[in-house]
Short mmCIF file of C-alpha atoms in Angstrom, two decimals:
data_model
loop_
_atom_site.label_atom_id
_atom_site.label_comp_id
_atom_site.label_asym_id
_atom_site.label_seq_id
_atom_site.Cartn_x
_atom_site.Cartn_y
_atom_site.Cartn_z
CA MET A 1 78.91 101.85 93.27
CA ASP A 2 76.22 99.78 91.55
CA ALA A 3 76.39 96.01 91.85
CA PRO A 4 78.87 94.57 89.36
CA THR A 5 77.48 92.62 86.44
CA GLU A 6 80.75 91.46 84.89
CA LEU A 7 84.51 91.77 85.30
CA HIS A 8 87.07 91.74 82.52
CA ALA A 9 90.71 90.99 83.31
CA ASP A 10 93.47 92.00 80.91
CA VAL A 11 96.20 89.96 82.59
CA LYS A 12 99.83 90.24 81.53
CA ALA A 13 101.54 86.85 81.73
CA GLU A 14 104.96 88.46 82.29
CA ARG A 15 103.80 91.44 84.32
CA HIS A 16 102.88 91.61 87.95
CA VAL A 17 100.01 94.06 87.51
CA PRO A 18 96.87 92.81 85.74
CA ARG A 19 94.28 95.25 84.43
CA LEU A 20 90.77 94.65 85.68
CA PHE A 21 87.67 96.24 84.18
CA LEU A 22 84.62 96.17 86.43
CA ASP A 23 81.36 96.45 84.53
CA THR A 24 78.56 98.20 86.41
CA LYS A 25 75.19 99.49 85.36
CA THR A 26 76.80 102.86 84.68
CA GLY A 27 79.72 101.53 82.64
CA ALA A 28 83.14 99.94 82.97
CA VAL A 29 85.49 100.96 85.77
CA GLU A 30 89.19 100.10 85.53
CA LEU A 31 90.87 98.84 88.71
CA GLU A 32 94.64 98.66 89.13
CA LEU A 33 95.36 95.58 91.21
CA GLU A 34 98.48 93.47 91.61
CA PRO A 35 98.22 89.76 92.45
CA PRO A 36 97.81 88.17 94.89
CA VAL A 37 94.24 89.50 94.96
CA VAL A 38 91.58 88.25 97.37
CA VAL A 39 88.11 88.49 95.82
CA GLY A 40 85.05 88.58 98.06
CA SER A 41 82.15 90.59 99.41
CA ALA A 42 83.93 91.58 102.65
CA GLN A 43 84.78 95.24 103.15
CA GLY A 44 88.52 94.57 103.21
CA ALA A 45 88.73 92.33 100.14
CA THR A 46 91.29 93.46 97.57
CA LEU A 47 88.58 93.19 94.92
CA ARG A 48 85.18 93.61 96.56
CA ILE A 49 82.13 92.30 94.73
CA ASP A 50 79.03 93.28 96.67
CA LEU A 51 76.74 90.46 95.58
CA PRO A 52 74.83 87.98 97.78
CA THR A 53 76.19 85.09 95.69
CA VAL A 54 79.81 86.02 96.46
CA SER A 55 81.28 84.80 99.78
CA ARG A 56 83.01 87.25 102.08
CA VAL A 57 86.36 85.64 101.24
CA HIS A 58 85.58 83.86 97.97
CA ALA A 59 88.74 83.25 95.93
CA GLU A 60 92.33 84.32 95.42
CA LEU A 61 94.07 85.31 92.18
CA SER A 62 97.83 84.81 92.10
CA LEU A 63 100.48 85.21 89.43
CA ARG A 64 102.90 82.31 88.95
CA THR A 65 105.63 81.60 86.45
CA ASP A 66 103.11 80.02 84.04
CA GLY A 67 100.41 82.68 84.28
CA LEU A 68 97.44 83.69 86.41
CA TRP A 69 95.89 81.16 88.79
CA VAL A 70 92.66 81.18 90.77
CA ARG A 71 92.08 79.31 94.03
CA ASP A 72 88.70 78.86 95.67
CA LEU A 73 88.69 79.70 99.38
CA GLU A 74 85.89 77.29 100.37
CA SER A 75 83.25 79.65 99.03
CA THR A 76 79.56 78.82 99.41
CA ASN A 77 78.58 79.02 95.74
CA GLY A 78 81.87 77.89 94.26
CA THR A 79 84.41 79.11 91.73
CA PHE A 80 84.03 78.02 88.12
CA VAL A 81 86.39 78.12 85.14
CA GLN A 82 84.82 77.44 81.75
CA GLY A 83 81.77 76.13 83.58
CA VAL A 84 83.73 73.59 85.67
CA ARG A 85 83.81 73.98 89.44
CA ILE A 86 87.43 74.09 90.57
CA ARG A 87 89.52 74.25 93.72
CA GLU A 88 92.53 75.68 91.89
CA ALA A 89 93.17 76.25 88.19
CA ARG A 90 95.30 78.22 85.77
CA LEU A 91 93.48 80.91 83.81
CA ASP A 92 94.50 80.77 80.16
CA ASP A 93 93.94 83.51 77.61
CA GLY A 94 90.21 83.79 76.99
CA ALA A 95 89.23 81.87 80.12
CA VAL A 96 85.92 82.73 81.75
CA LEU A 97 85.96 82.75 85.54
CA ARG A 98 82.69 82.82 87.49
CA LEU A 99 82.45 83.66 91.18
CA GLY A 100 78.85 83.36 92.28
CA THR A 101 77.08 85.40 89.59
CA ALA A 102 80.09 87.64 88.86
CA THR A 103 82.20 86.93 85.80
CA ILE A 104 85.87 87.58 85.06
CA ARG A 105 87.17 87.26 81.52
CA VAL A 106 90.92 86.81 81.14
CA ARG A 107 93.02 88.36 78.39
CA TYR A 108 96.81 88.20 78.21
CA ALA A 109 98.70 91.18 76.78
CA PRO A 110 102.41 91.71 75.94
CA PRO A 111 104.66 92.28 78.96
CA ALA A 112 105.21 95.83 80.12
CA ILE A 113 108.65 97.36 79.63
CA ASP A 114 108.91 98.41 83.28
CA ALA A 115 107.58 95.15 84.76
CA LEU A 116 111.00 93.82 85.80
CA TRP A 117 113.60 95.27 88.14
CA PRO A 118 116.69 96.16 86.05
CA ASP A 119 119.22 94.46 88.38
CA SER A 120 119.73 90.93 89.71
CA HIS A 121 119.76 92.14 93.31
CA TYR A 122 117.73 94.24 95.71
CA ARG A 123 119.44 94.98 99.00
CA GLY A 124 120.34 91.55 100.45
CA LEU A 125 118.22 89.65 97.93
CA ILE A 126 119.57 88.17 94.69
CA GLY A 127 117.97 86.64 91.62
CA ARG A 128 118.00 87.17 87.87
CA SER A 129 114.86 85.13 87.16
CA ASN A 130 111.81 87.06 86.00
CA VAL A 131 109.80 85.97 89.02
CA MET A 132 112.40 87.49 91.36
CA ARG A 133 112.88 90.66 89.33
CA ARG A 134 109.10 91.18 89.35
CA MET A 135 109.20 90.82 93.12
CA PHE A 136 112.07 93.33 93.34
CA ARG A 137 109.97 95.84 91.38
CA ARG A 138 107.10 95.28 93.80
CA LEU A 139 109.45 95.69 96.77
CA ALA A 140 110.60 99.03 95.41
CA ARG A 141 106.98 100.19 95.28
CA ALA A 142 106.35 98.87 98.79
CA SER A 143 109.47 100.62 100.11
CA ALA A 144 108.23 103.95 98.80
CA SER A 145 104.92 103.48 100.62
CA GLU A 146 103.86 103.58 104.26
CA ALA A 147 101.20 100.89 103.80
CA THR A 148 101.22 97.70 105.87
CA VAL A 149 102.87 94.77 104.07
CA LEU A 150 102.12 91.05 104.34
CA VAL A 151 105.02 88.87 103.16
CA GLN A 152 103.99 85.31 102.32
CA GLY A 153 106.10 82.37 101.24
CA GLU A 154 107.24 78.90 102.12
CA THR A 155 109.69 78.19 104.93
CA GLY A 156 113.24 79.09 103.96
CA THR A 157 112.43 81.53 101.15
CA GLY A 158 113.86 84.57 102.97
CA LYS A 159 110.80 86.44 104.22
CA GLU A 160 112.75 88.29 106.91
CA LEU A 161 115.28 89.43 104.29
CA VAL A 162 112.36 90.77 102.25
CA ALA A 163 111.02 92.67 105.26
CA ARG A 164 114.48 94.05 106.02
CA ALA A 165 114.93 95.15 102.39
CA ILE A 166 111.62 97.05 102.51
CA HIS A 167 112.75 98.84 105.68
CA ASP A 168 116.27 99.59 104.41
CA GLU A 169 114.95 101.17 101.20
CA SER A 170 112.19 103.14 102.92
CA ALA A 171 112.18 106.62 104.41
CA ARG A 172 112.39 104.87 107.81
CA ARG A 173 115.80 103.32 107.10
CA ASP A 174 117.45 105.32 109.90
CA GLY A 175 114.85 104.16 112.42
CA PRO A 176 114.78 100.85 114.31
CA PHE A 177 113.85 97.52 112.73
CA VAL A 178 112.29 95.45 115.51
CA VAL A 179 111.58 91.74 114.97
CA VAL A 180 108.85 89.88 116.86
CA ASP A 181 108.70 86.10 116.35
CA CYS A 182 105.06 85.37 117.13
CA ALA A 183 105.68 81.61 116.98
CA ALA A 184 108.25 81.80 119.78
CA LEU A 185 106.01 83.62 122.27
CA THR A 186 103.65 81.92 124.70
CA GLU A 187 100.12 83.27 124.92
CA SER A 188 100.85 84.64 128.39
CA LEU A 189 103.85 86.65 127.16
CA VAL A 190 102.79 87.86 123.73
CA GLU A 191 100.74 90.84 124.98
CA SER A 192 103.61 92.14 127.10
CA GLU A 193 106.13 91.61 124.29
CA LEU A 194 104.02 93.50 121.77
CA PHE A 195 102.47 96.26 123.88
CA GLY A 196 104.68 96.52 126.98
CA HIS A 197 103.64 96.73 130.65
CA LEU A 198 103.81 98.83 133.79
CA ARG A 199 105.64 97.75 136.92
CA GLY A 200 103.44 95.56 139.11
CA SER A 201 100.79 95.06 136.42
CA PHE A 202 101.14 91.27 136.71
CA THR A 203 103.18 88.73 138.66
CA GLY A 204 106.81 89.06 137.65
CA ALA A 205 106.49 92.59 136.23
CA SER A 206 109.30 94.02 138.37
CA ASP A 207 109.81 97.07 136.16
CA THR A 208 108.08 99.15 133.51
CA ARG A 209 108.89 98.02 129.99
CA ALA A 210 108.05 99.25 126.49
CA GLY A 211 106.78 96.67 124.03
CA ALA A 212 108.17 95.92 120.58
CA ILE A 213 105.71 98.24 118.86
CA GLU A 214 106.77 101.22 120.99
CA LEU A 215 110.44 100.31 120.56
CA ALA A 216 109.96 100.48 116.78
CA HIS A 217 108.79 104.13 116.96
CA GLY A 218 110.08 105.95 113.88
CA GLY A 219 110.93 102.67 112.18
CA THR A 220 109.46 99.28 111.29
CA VAL A 221 108.12 96.42 113.39
CA PHE A 222 108.36 93.01 111.72
CA LEU A 223 105.74 90.54 112.95
CA ASP A 224 107.17 87.20 111.85
CA GLU A 225 104.89 84.13 111.77
CA ILE A 226 101.85 86.32 112.29
CA ALA A 227 99.53 83.34 111.74
CA GLU A 228 100.66 81.99 115.12
CA LEU A 229 99.37 85.05 116.98
CA PRO A 230 96.72 83.80 119.46
CA LEU A 231 93.14 84.66 118.53
CA SER A 232 92.77 86.43 121.88
CA MET A 233 95.51 88.91 120.88
CA GLN A 234 94.29 89.58 117.36
CA PRO A 235 91.61 92.17 118.27
CA LYS A 236 94.20 94.12 120.27
CA LEU A 237 96.66 94.18 117.37
CA LEU A 238 93.85 95.23 115.03
CA ARG A 239 93.04 98.13 117.36
CA VAL A 240 96.68 99.26 117.28
CA LEU A 241 96.76 99.10 113.48
CA GLU A 242 93.59 101.16 113.22
CA SER A 243 94.20 103.72 115.98
CA ARG A 244 97.99 104.01 115.70
CA THR A 245 98.16 104.02 119.48
CA VAL A 246 99.30 101.39 121.98
CA ARG A 247 98.37 100.83 125.62
CA ARG A 248 100.75 99.00 127.93
CA ILE A 249 99.40 96.35 130.30
CA GLY A 250 98.27 98.13 133.46
CA ALA A 251 98.15 101.58 131.84
CA ARG A 252 95.07 103.76 131.37
CA ASP A 253 96.34 105.99 128.60
CA HIS A 254 97.16 105.15 125.00
CA THR A 255 100.53 106.19 123.57
CA PRO A 256 100.64 107.44 119.94
CA ILE A 257 103.04 105.49 117.72
CA ASP A 258 104.79 106.21 114.43
CA VAL A 259 105.48 102.71 113.14
CA ARG A 260 105.36 100.87 109.83
CA PHE A 261 104.05 97.29 110.12
CA VAL A 262 105.39 94.39 108.07
CA ALA A 263 104.07 90.89 108.82
CA ALA A 264 105.08 87.51 107.44
CA THR A 265 103.83 83.94 107.43
CA HIS A 266 104.49 80.63 105.71
CA ARG A 267 100.87 79.64 106.23
CA ASP A 268 97.88 80.29 103.97
CA LEU A 269 96.44 83.29 105.76
CA ALA A 270 93.65 83.90 103.24
CA GLN A 271 92.46 80.32 103.72
CA MET A 272 92.70 80.71 107.50
CA ALA A 273 90.61 83.89 107.32
CA ALA A 274 88.01 82.11 105.19
CA ALA A 275 87.92 79.19 107.67
CA GLY A 276 87.64 81.49 110.70
CA THR A 277 90.93 80.41 112.30
CA PHE A 278 92.41 83.90 111.76
CA ARG A 279 90.45 87.13 112.08
CA GLU A 280 89.22 88.22 108.68
CA ASP A 281 89.36 91.94 109.52
CA LEU A 282 92.94 91.65 110.79
CA TYR A 283 93.95 89.73 107.67
CA PHE A 284 92.65 92.48 105.40
CA ARG A 285 94.31 95.14 107.56
CA LEU A 286 97.66 93.34 107.26
CA ALA A 287 97.41 92.45 103.56
CA VAL A 288 97.22 96.01 102.23
CA LEU A 289 100.36 95.30 100.18
CA PRO A 290 100.80 91.53 99.82
CA ILE A 291 104.22 90.26 98.72
CA GLN A 292 104.59 86.64 97.59
CA VAL A 293 108.15 85.32 97.89
CA PRO A 294 108.80 82.65 95.21
CA SER A 295 109.87 79.17 96.22
CA LEU A 296 113.21 77.89 94.96
CA ARG A 297 111.30 75.52 92.66
CA GLU A 298 109.91 78.57 90.86
CA ARG A 299 113.35 80.11 90.32
CA LEU A 300 115.68 77.22 89.48
CA GLU A 301 117.42 79.43 86.94
CA ASP A 302 118.85 81.32 89.95
CA LEU A 303 120.62 78.22 91.30
CA GLU A 304 124.03 79.07 89.85
CA LEU A 305 123.84 82.68 91.03
CA LEU A 306 122.77 81.61 94.52
CA ALA A 307 125.48 78.94 94.67
CA SER A 308 128.12 81.50 93.74
CA HIS A 309 126.79 83.83 96.43
CA PHE A 310 126.82 81.17 99.15
CA THR A 311 130.34 80.02 98.22
CA CYS A 312 131.66 83.61 98.10
CA GLY A 313 132.25 83.44 94.36
CA ALA A 314 134.10 80.11 94.33
CA ALA A 315 133.48 77.80 91.39
CA VAL A 316 130.78 75.19 92.02
CA ASP A 317 131.18 71.68 90.62
CA PRO A 318 128.77 71.23 87.63
CA VAL A 319 127.85 67.79 88.98
CA LEU A 320 126.72 69.42 92.21
CA LEU A 321 124.67 71.99 90.30
CA GLU A 322 123.04 69.25 88.24
CA GLU A 323 122.09 67.43 91.43
CA ALA A 324 120.70 70.69 92.79
CA ARG A 325 118.49 71.13 89.72
CA ARG A 326 116.90 67.72 90.31
CA ARG A 327 115.91 68.30 93.92
CA ALA A 328 112.48 69.43 95.17
CA TRP A 329 113.87 71.88 97.78
CA PRO A 330 111.05 71.89 100.36
CA GLY A 331 113.38 73.99 102.56
CA ASN A 332 114.04 76.41 99.69
CA VAL A 333 117.06 78.76 99.76
CA ARG A 334 117.90 77.87 103.36
CA GLU A 335 118.12 74.19 102.37
CA LEU A 336 120.29 75.08 99.35
CA ARG A 337 122.72 76.96 101.59
CA ASN A 338 122.97 73.95 103.93
CA PHE A 339 123.43 71.65 100.94
CA LEU A 340 126.38 73.71 99.71
CA GLU A 341 127.88 73.93 103.20
CA ARG A 342 127.75 70.14 103.46
CA ALA A 343 129.43 69.84 100.08
CA ASN A 344 132.19 72.16 101.24
CA ALA A 345 132.66 70.21 104.48
CA LEU A 346 132.27 66.63 103.21
CA GLY A 347 133.20 66.90 99.55
CA ASN A 348 130.97 66.91 96.49
CA ASP A 349 131.08 63.15 95.92
CA ASP A 350 129.78 62.32 99.40
CA VAL A 351 126.97 64.87 99.16
CA VAL A 352 125.86 63.80 95.67
CA SER A 353 126.04 60.13 96.66
CA HIS A 354 123.90 60.78 99.74
CA ALA A 355 121.46 62.95 97.77
CA SER A 356 121.01 60.29 95.09
CA THR A 357 119.58 57.92 97.71
CA THR A 358 117.33 60.48 99.39
CA SER A 359 116.18 62.92 96.71
CA PRO A 360 112.50 62.74 95.64
CA ASP A 361 113.45 61.89 92.05
CA SER A 362 115.21 58.69 93.13
CA GLN A 363 112.46 57.42 95.43
CA PRO A 364 110.27 54.51 94.35
CA SER A 365 107.06 55.50 92.62
CA ASP A 366 104.98 54.61 95.69
CA ALA A 367 107.02 56.80 98.07
CA VAL A 368 105.10 59.24 100.24
CA PRO A 369 105.48 62.82 98.90
CA PHE A 370 106.64 65.74 101.02
CA VAL A 371 103.92 66.54 103.55
CA ALA A 372 103.33 70.15 104.60
CA LEU A 373 102.28 69.61 108.21
CA ASP A 374 101.27 73.25 108.67
CA VAL A 375 98.48 72.95 106.07
CA PRO A 376 94.98 71.77 107.12
CA PHE A 377 94.24 68.19 106.04
CA LYS A 378 91.32 69.03 103.74
CA GLN A 379 93.33 71.69 101.94
CA LEU A 380 96.36 69.41 101.57
CA ALA A 381 94.21 66.52 100.32
CA ALA A 382 92.57 68.82 97.77
CA ARG A 383 95.98 69.99 96.54
CA TRP A 384 97.21 66.42 96.17
CA ASN A 385 94.05 65.37 94.36
CA ASP A 386 94.36 68.28 91.94
CA GLU A 387 98.05 67.57 91.39
CA LEU A 388 97.29 63.88 90.79
CA GLU A 389 94.66 64.76 88.19
CA ARG A 390 96.99 67.26 86.51
CA ARG A 391 99.99 64.93 86.33
CA TYR A 392 97.91 61.92 85.29
CA LEU A 393 96.23 63.78 82.44
CA ARG A 394 99.43 65.45 81.28
CA GLY A 395 101.20 62.09 81.23
CA LEU A 396 98.43 60.42 79.23
CA LEU A 397 98.23 63.34 76.80
CA ASP A 398 101.98 63.09 76.21
CA ARG A 399 101.80 59.31 75.78
CA HIS A 400 98.95 59.50 73.27
CA GLY A 401 100.16 62.55 71.37
CA GLY A 402 97.32 64.76 72.56
CA ASN A 403 94.60 62.40 71.30
CA VAL A 404 91.74 63.01 73.74
CA SER A 405 89.78 59.95 72.63
CA ALA A 406 92.80 57.72 73.28
CA VAL A 407 93.31 59.36 76.68
CA ALA A 408 89.65 58.75 77.57
CA ARG A 409 89.94 55.07 76.61
CA ALA A 410 93.17 54.61 78.58
CA ALA A 411 91.72 56.34 81.65
CA GLU A 412 88.34 54.60 81.25
CA LEU A 413 86.62 57.95 81.44
CA ASP A 414 83.98 59.63 79.32
CA ARG A 415 85.55 61.87 76.64
CA SER A 416 83.50 64.89 77.76
CA TYR A 417 84.73 64.43 81.33
CA VAL A 418 88.34 64.36 80.12
CA HIS A 419 87.68 67.67 78.34
CA ARG A 420 86.28 69.12 81.58
CA LEU A 421 89.34 68.01 83.53
CA MET A 422 91.62 69.49 80.87
CA ARG A 423 89.84 72.84 81.13
CA LYS A 424 90.01 72.66 84.91
CA HIS A 425 93.80 72.22 84.87
CA GLY A 426 94.58 74.44 81.89
CA LEU A 427 95.78 71.52 79.72
CA THR A 428 95.59 71.48 75.94
CA SER A 429 95.75 68.64 73.45
#
């Protein structure tokens, strides 16, 4: 394919599948891609742009409740929206995104009729919000495929339930579903746990044992917390994914396997691949079908449905639900379940009283926000800085009725710089 000169994105705000038109010297080529999409010049990138100005892992496009977002992955030449270099920004209708010398133009179209799953449940998962029903539709497509799946989401969102749902709806449903918690294995044990070993192959190997991948033959192996897999083991897993064979420790021969791989992580694997702390080639091999599990903050409209589920259909006190709507939920659905269990054990009044003194909304304005300790410092600082800019500008715009000149005076900033920040964060006057 000739080098791309321009990209056009017809992105549906309420649909999970954007339409991308890649302009080449021979004409436009339409690409069907579903966010999250990693853009870069690497062979395994979801959207590969073979230009010297585009980094191997350049940026990521993701669909959120308020539209399409782009996040720079520490690229060399930067990611620009409307001419402003950004770390992360929402792409509004008509936005122009530049990656190196490649250009993406964003257009929003009406939602597709078949974008949402028709029910409020999918196997063990529940949710009537659009963001969940879009995910259910994507899970149905993933279940019908044999491709490797990477499930990403914050702690407590239910990533293992998602993996189990994919298996249970797939043609492998009658086969085994084998779970490997990569975070719980020491570096000395992980190879044996994954690939197995022969008797006497190392100290303590008193018998021959099949590894998790062999045990999942005919079914699915779920590699939970894949980001914690030691770098020394990553080439070996990559070889298994590519060859579809496994070799036990101490063995000479490779054993063919018939296994579907599903991996999961709460960490930013694309960022880790860009930074070199996770193998880029393994990341692309795992992220053939990426699934993003929404945080509870993105699906607050599901609170009542989830509460009813966790209380086995019992009525939930409206005061308790109101308190739940005010919370930040860093532990997501798992934290909600614990919250409701405490209410059942201690009584609603005690739980609400305790929550009112500890919830983020009741903290003093100088309180330290929730810190994600699994995120690199530079990335976390960049997120906080962007969030500070976004909230500060939005607050001033609300206070001054959208008057940009008044906002510039209040912030003691140049008016043109305020406009640049507004474009960066997708804010309008």
